[in-house]
PDB file of C-alpha atoms in Angstrom:
ATOM      1  CA  MET A   1      23.728  10.394  -0.708  1.00  0.00           C
ATOM      2  CA  ASP A   2      22.647   7.151   0.957  1.00  0.00           C
ATOM      3  CA  ILE A   3      24.921   4.405  -0.395  1.00  0.00           C
ATOM      4  CA  ARG A   4      23.101   1.707   1.598  1.00  0.00           C
ATOM      5  CA  ARG A   5      19.742   2.548  -0.015  1.00  0.00           C
ATOM      6  CA  ILE A   6      21.304   2.729  -3.473  1.00  0.00           C
ATOM      7  CA  GLY A   7      22.778  -0.726  -2.896  1.00  0.00           C
ATOM      8  CA  GLN A   8      19.436  -2.105  -1.744  1.00  0.00           C
ATOM      9  CA  ASN A   9      17.741  -0.832  -4.889  1.00  0.00           C
ATOM     10  CA  LEU A  10      20.515  -2.107  -7.167  1.00  0.00           C
ATOM     11  CA  PHE A  11      21.356  -5.431  -5.547  1.00  0.00           C
ATOM     12  CA  GLY A  12      18.670  -6.122  -2.938  1.00  0.00           C
ATOM     13  CA  GLU A  13      15.852  -8.624  -3.036  1.00  0.00           C
ATOM     14  CA  TRP A  14      13.799  -6.714  -5.605  1.00  0.00           C
ATOM     15  CA  PHE A  15      14.227  -9.545  -8.127  1.00  0.00           C
ATOM     16  CA  ARG A  16      12.113 -11.791  -5.871  1.00  0.00           C
ATOM     17  CA  LEU A  17       8.968  -9.762  -6.532  1.00  0.00           C
ATOM     18  CA  GLY A  18       7.280 -12.456  -8.642  1.00  0.00           C
ATOM     19  CA  ARG A  19       8.119 -15.142  -6.106  1.00  0.00           C
ATOM     20  CA  VAL A  20       6.954 -13.346  -2.981  1.00  0.00           C
ATOM     21  CA  PHE A  21       3.861 -11.842  -4.620  1.00  0.00           C
ATOM     22  CA  PRO A  22       2.800 -14.428  -7.251  1.00  0.00           C
ATOM     23  CA  PRO A  23      -0.549 -14.191  -9.081  1.00  0.00           C
ATOM     24  CA  ASP A  24      -2.440 -16.191  -6.423  1.00  0.00           C
ATOM     25  CA  VAL A  25      -1.349 -13.706  -3.741  1.00  0.00           C
ATOM     26  CA  LEU A  26      -2.395 -10.767  -5.920  1.00  0.00           C
ATOM     27  CA  ASP A  27      -5.768 -12.466  -6.480  1.00  0.00           C
ATOM     28  CA  ALA A  28      -6.236 -12.947  -2.730  1.00  0.00           C
ATOM     29  CA  VAL A  29      -5.346  -9.300  -2.084  1.00  0.00           C
ATOM     30  CA  MET A  30      -7.787  -8.179  -4.765  1.00  0.00           C
ATOM     31  CA  GLN A  31     -10.522 -10.224  -3.091  1.00  0.00           C
ATOM     32  CA  GLY A  32      -9.580  -8.830   0.329  1.00  0.00           C
ATOM     33  CA  VAL A  33      -9.808  -5.253  -0.962  1.00  0.00           C
ATOM     34  CA  ALA A  34     -13.198  -5.955  -2.577  1.00  0.00           C
ATOM     35  CA  ASP A  35     -14.540  -7.651   0.568  1.00  0.00           C
ATOM     36  CA  GLY A  36     -13.403  -4.768   2.751  1.00  0.00           C
ATOM     37  CA  GLU A  37     -14.911  -2.141   0.471  1.00  0.00           C
ATOM     38  CA  ARG A  38     -18.339  -3.749   0.909  1.00  0.00           C
ATOM     39  CA  ARG A  39     -18.128  -2.797   4.609  1.00  0.00           C
ATOM     40  CA  HIS A  40     -16.939   0.806   4.311  1.00  0.00           C
ATOM     41  CA  ARG A  41     -17.090   3.913   2.110  1.00  0.00           C
ATOM     42  CA  GLY A  42     -13.316   4.099   1.663  1.00  0.00           C
ATOM     43  CA  GLU A  43     -11.263   3.081  -1.365  1.00  0.00           C
ATOM     44  CA  LEU A  44      -8.099   1.065  -0.807  1.00  0.00           C
ATOM     45  CA  ARG A  45      -5.379   0.863  -3.463  1.00  0.00           C
ATOM     46  CA  VAL A  46      -2.388  -1.447  -3.103  1.00  0.00           C
ATOM     47  CA  ALA A  47       0.855  -0.768  -4.979  1.00  0.00           C
ATOM     48  CA  ILE A  48       3.899  -3.030  -4.819  1.00  0.00           C
ATOM     49  CA  GLU A  49       7.155  -1.769  -6.296  1.00  0.00           C
ATOM     50  CA  SER A  50      10.259  -3.883  -6.718  1.00  0.00           C
ATOM     51  CA  ARG A  51      12.811  -1.047  -6.486  1.00  0.00           C
ATOM     52  CA  LEU A  52      13.467   2.614  -7.131  1.00  0.00           C
ATOM     53  CA  PRO A  53      15.873   3.892  -9.772  1.00  0.00           C
ATOM     54  CA  ALA A  54      19.349   4.283  -8.255  1.00  0.00           C
ATOM     55  CA  MET A  55      19.680   7.826  -9.588  1.00  0.00           C
ATOM     56  CA  ALA A  56      16.389   8.842  -7.963  1.00  0.00           C
ATOM     57  CA  VAL A  57      17.577   7.373  -4.652  1.00  0.00           C
ATOM     58  CA  ALA A  58      20.901   9.223  -5.017  1.00  0.00           C
ATOM     59  CA  GLN A  59      18.915  12.434  -5.528  1.00  0.00           C
ATOM     60  CA  GLY A  60      17.039  11.815  -2.279  1.00  0.00           C
ATOM     61  CA  LEU A  61      13.820  10.076  -3.323  1.00  0.00           C
ATOM     62  CA  THR A  62      12.428   8.155  -0.342  1.00  0.00           C
ATOM     63  CA  ALA A  63       9.787   5.450  -0.151  1.00  0.00           C
ATOM     64  CA  ARG A  64       7.433   8.005   1.430  1.00  0.00           C
ATOM     65  CA  ASP A  65       8.063  10.427  -1.444  1.00  0.00           C
ATOM     66  CA  ARG A  66       7.371   7.687  -3.979  1.00  0.00           C
ATOM     67  CA  ALA A  67       4.194   6.655  -2.172  1.00  0.00           C
ATOM     68  CA  ALA A  68       2.982  10.263  -2.259  1.00  0.00           C
ATOM     69  CA  MET A  69       3.786  10.444  -5.985  1.00  0.00           C
ATOM     70  CA  LEU A  70       1.807   7.267  -6.643  1.00  0.00           C
ATOM     71  CA  PHE A  71      -1.051   8.507  -4.453  1.00  0.00           C
ATOM     72  CA  ALA A  72      -1.362  11.477  -6.796  1.00  0.00           C
ATOM     73  CA  HIS A  73      -0.631   9.630 -10.047  1.00  0.00           C
ATOM     74  CA  LEU A  74      -3.131   6.850  -9.322  1.00  0.00           C
ATOM     75  CA  ARG A  75      -5.702   9.456  -8.272  1.00  0.00           C
ATOM     76  CA  VAL A  76      -6.272   7.854  -4.893  1.00  0.00           C
ATOM     77  CA  TRP A  77      -7.160  11.365  -3.720  1.00  0.00           C
ATOM     78  CA  ASP A  78     -10.012  11.611  -6.227  1.00  0.00           C
ATOM     79  CA  THR A  79     -12.646   9.580  -4.381  1.00  0.00           C
ATOM     80  CA  ASP A  80     -16.026  10.354  -2.882  1.00  0.00           C
ATOM     81  CA  ASP A  81     -15.698  11.644   0.672  1.00  0.00           C
ATOM     82  CA  ASN A  82     -11.919  12.007   0.128  1.00  0.00           C
ATOM     83  CA  CYS A  83     -11.401   8.636   1.764  1.00  0.00           C
ATOM     84  CA  GLY A  84      -8.845   6.917  -0.441  1.00  0.00           C
ATOM     85  CA  VAL A  85      -5.895   5.037   1.043  1.00  0.00           C
ATOM     86  CA  LEU A  86      -2.731   3.854  -0.689  1.00  0.00           C
ATOM     87  CA  LEU A  87      -0.905   0.887   0.812  1.00  0.00           C
ATOM     88  CA  TYR A  88       2.579   0.982  -0.755  1.00  0.00           C
ATOM     89  CA  VAL A  89       5.254  -1.717  -0.487  1.00  0.00           C
ATOM     90  CA  LEU A  90       8.828  -1.103  -1.674  1.00  0.00           C
ATOM     91  CA  LEU A  91      10.354  -4.569  -1.738  1.00  0.00           C
ATOM     92  CA  ALA A  92      14.018  -3.590  -2.242  1.00  0.00           C
ATOM     93  CA  GLU A  93      14.084  -1.498   0.933  1.00  0.00           C
ATOM     94  CA  HIS A  94      11.522  -3.506   2.899  1.00  0.00           C
ATOM     95  CA  ARG A  95       9.505  -0.303   3.322  1.00  0.00           C
ATOM     96  CA  ILE A  96       5.766   0.023   3.787  1.00  0.00           C
ATOM     97  CA  GLU A  97       4.049   3.381   3.499  1.00  0.00           C
ATOM     98  CA  ILE A  98       0.369   4.093   3.990  1.00  0.00           C
ATOM     99  CA  VAL A  99      -0.914   7.368   2.568  1.00  0.00           C
ATOM    100  CA  ALA A 100      -4.439   8.445   3.463  1.00  0.00           C
ATOM    101  CA  ASP A 101      -6.557  11.156   1.890  1.00  0.00           C
ATOM    102  CA  ARG A 102      -7.548  14.308   3.749  1.00  0.00           C
ATOM    103  CA  GLY A 103     -10.988  12.976   4.684  1.00  0.00           C
ATOM    104  CA  ILE A 104      -9.310  10.175   6.626  1.00  0.00           C
ATOM    105  CA  VAL A 105      -6.341  12.042   8.095  1.00  0.00           C
ATOM    106  CA  ASN A 106      -8.730  14.107  10.237  1.00  0.00           C
ATOM    107  CA  ARG A 107     -10.322  10.976  11.747  1.00  0.00           C
ATOM    108  CA  VAL A 108      -7.580   8.343  11.912  1.00  0.00           C
ATOM    109  CA  ALA A 109      -4.415   8.903  13.918  1.00  0.00           C
ATOM    110  CA  GLN A 110      -1.084   8.233  12.192  1.00  0.00           C
ATOM    111  CA  ASP A 111      -0.144   5.710  14.870  1.00  0.00           C
ATOM    112  CA  GLU A 112      -3.050   3.506  13.731  1.00  0.00           C
ATOM    113  CA  TRP A 113      -1.599   3.371  10.203  1.00  0.00           C
ATOM    114  CA  ASP A 114       1.879   2.859  11.650  1.00  0.00           C
ATOM    115  CA  ALA A 115       0.612  -0.161  13.609  1.00  0.00           C
ATOM    116  CA  ILE A 116      -0.722  -1.723  10.409  1.00  0.00           C
ATOM    117  CA  ALA A 117       2.626  -1.152   8.677  1.00  0.00           C
ATOM    118  CA  ALA A 118       4.439  -2.682  11.678  1.00  0.00           C
ATOM    119  CA  HIS A 119       2.272  -5.831  11.527  1.00  0.00           C
ATOM    120  CA  MET A 120       3.029  -6.153   7.832  1.00  0.00           C
ATOM    121  CA  ARG A 121       6.759  -5.658   8.396  1.00  0.00           C
ATOM    122  CA  GLU A 122       6.801  -8.373  11.077  1.00  0.00           C
ATOM    123  CA  ALA A 123       5.189 -10.875   8.707  1.00  0.00           C
ATOM    124  CA  PHE A 124       7.480  -9.881   5.823  1.00  0.00           C
ATOM    125  CA  ALA A 125      10.562 -10.248   8.051  1.00  0.00           C
ATOM    126  CA  ALA A 126       9.434 -13.812   8.831  1.00  0.00           C
ATOM    127  CA  GLY A 127       9.063 -14.531   5.100  1.00  0.00           C
ATOM    128  CA  ARG A 128       5.244 -14.536   5.267  1.00  0.00           C
ATOM    129  CA  PHE A 129       4.621 -12.051   2.463  1.00  0.00           C
ATOM    130  CA  ARG A 130       1.128 -13.298   1.632  1.00  0.00           C
ATOM    131  CA  ASP A 131       0.026 -13.118   5.265  1.00  0.00           C
ATOM    132  CA  GLY A 132       1.627  -9.721   5.751  1.00  0.00           C
ATOM    133  CA  LEU A 133      -0.024  -8.140   2.748  1.00  0.00           C
ATOM    134  CA  LEU A 134      -3.410  -9.681   3.522  1.00  0.00           C
ATOM    135  CA  THR A 135      -3.090  -8.533   7.142  1.00  0.00           C
ATOM    136  CA  GLY A 136      -2.450  -4.988   5.966  1.00  0.00           C
ATOM    137  CA  VAL A 137      -5.466  -5.051   3.649  1.00  0.00           C
ATOM    138  CA  GLU A 138      -7.698  -6.536   6.346  1.00  0.00           C
ATOM    139  CA  GLU A 139      -6.579  -4.137   9.088  1.00  0.00           C
ATOM    140  CA  ALA A 140      -6.891  -1.121   6.782  1.00  0.00           C
ATOM    141  CA  GLY A 141     -10.396  -2.297   5.872  1.00  0.00           C
ATOM    142  CA  GLU A 142     -11.323  -2.630   9.547  1.00  0.00           C
ATOM    143  CA  LEU A 143     -10.014   0.852  10.267  1.00  0.00           C
ATOM    144  CA  LEU A 144     -11.999   2.286   7.358  1.00  0.00           C
ATOM    145  CA  ALA A 145     -15.133   0.381   8.450  1.00  0.00           C
ATOM    146  CA  THR A 146     -14.778   1.944  11.903  1.00  0.00           C
ATOM    147  CA  HIS A 147     -14.391   5.517  10.660  1.00  0.00           C
ATOM    148  CA  PHE A 148     -16.242   5.348   7.303  1.00  0.00           C
ATOM    149  CA  PRO A 149     -18.851   2.596   7.681  1.00  0.00           C
ATOM    150  CA  GLY A 150     -20.927   1.676   4.681  1.00  0.00           C
ATOM    151  CA  ASP A 151     -24.680   2.010   4.736  1.00  0.00           C
ATOM    152  CA  GLY A 152     -25.340  -1.309   3.008  1.00  0.00           C
ATOM    153  CA  THR A 153     -26.153   0.132  -0.385  1.00  0.00           C
ATOM    154  CA  PRO A 154     -24.039  -0.907  -3.360  1.00  0.00           C
ATOM    155  CA  ARG A 155     -21.701   1.807  -4.593  1.00  0.00           C
ATOM    156  CA  GLU A 156     -19.397   2.401  -7.507  1.00  0.00           C
ATOM    157  CA  ASN A 157     -15.894   0.995  -7.202  1.00  0.00           C
ATOM    158  CA  GLN A 158     -13.751   4.070  -7.791  1.00  0.00           C
ATOM    159  CA  LEU A 159     -10.283   2.499  -7.745  1.00  0.00           C
ATOM    160  CA  PRO A 160      -9.090  -0.888  -9.047  1.00  0.00           C
ATOM    161  CA  ASP A 161      -9.025  -3.612  -6.406  1.00  0.00           C
ATOM    162  CA  ARG A 162      -6.186  -5.537  -8.053  1.00  0.00           C
ATOM    163  CA  PRO A 163      -2.767  -4.593  -6.677  1.00  0.00           C
ATOM    164  CA  LEU A 164      -0.561  -2.573  -8.989  1.00  0.00           C
ATOM    165  CA  VAL A 165       2.851  -4.206  -9.431  1.00  0.00           C
ATOM    166  CA  LEU A 166       5.611  -1.884 -10.568  1.00  0.00           C
TER     167      LEU A 166
END
């Protein structure tokens, strides 16, 4: 049992969710996702969670596990070309997880996703939550445009562009 993680989820900064990601930030992220998806065939979904239930943490649930659960639950895997990406932020633990579908995993190295998460973490640590989240969306969009470029034709938006706040 990880007492530190339980404490973070019970008493950490999770209550600041509405202050660090207010509606104007969510609107900007939504626009960033939409702009990026005009340049590539991928689908980016952003999920921001304030905290995990203490009992789930005590039972071993990690941020990566939760991101994988949301990837499935939100059907990020169910996209054309299997090129969905979930960008998950767990505020209480200051964790960022990026989960990519099987069509992307074969083309994009994990260290490229890790670099995006590191850039976001740096901005978050400096209190620049808006910049950090927008940087993650922009860099993920650039990576998708490199490996899954669009052909210029309009296409159906398969996942909501607005961040999901949990």
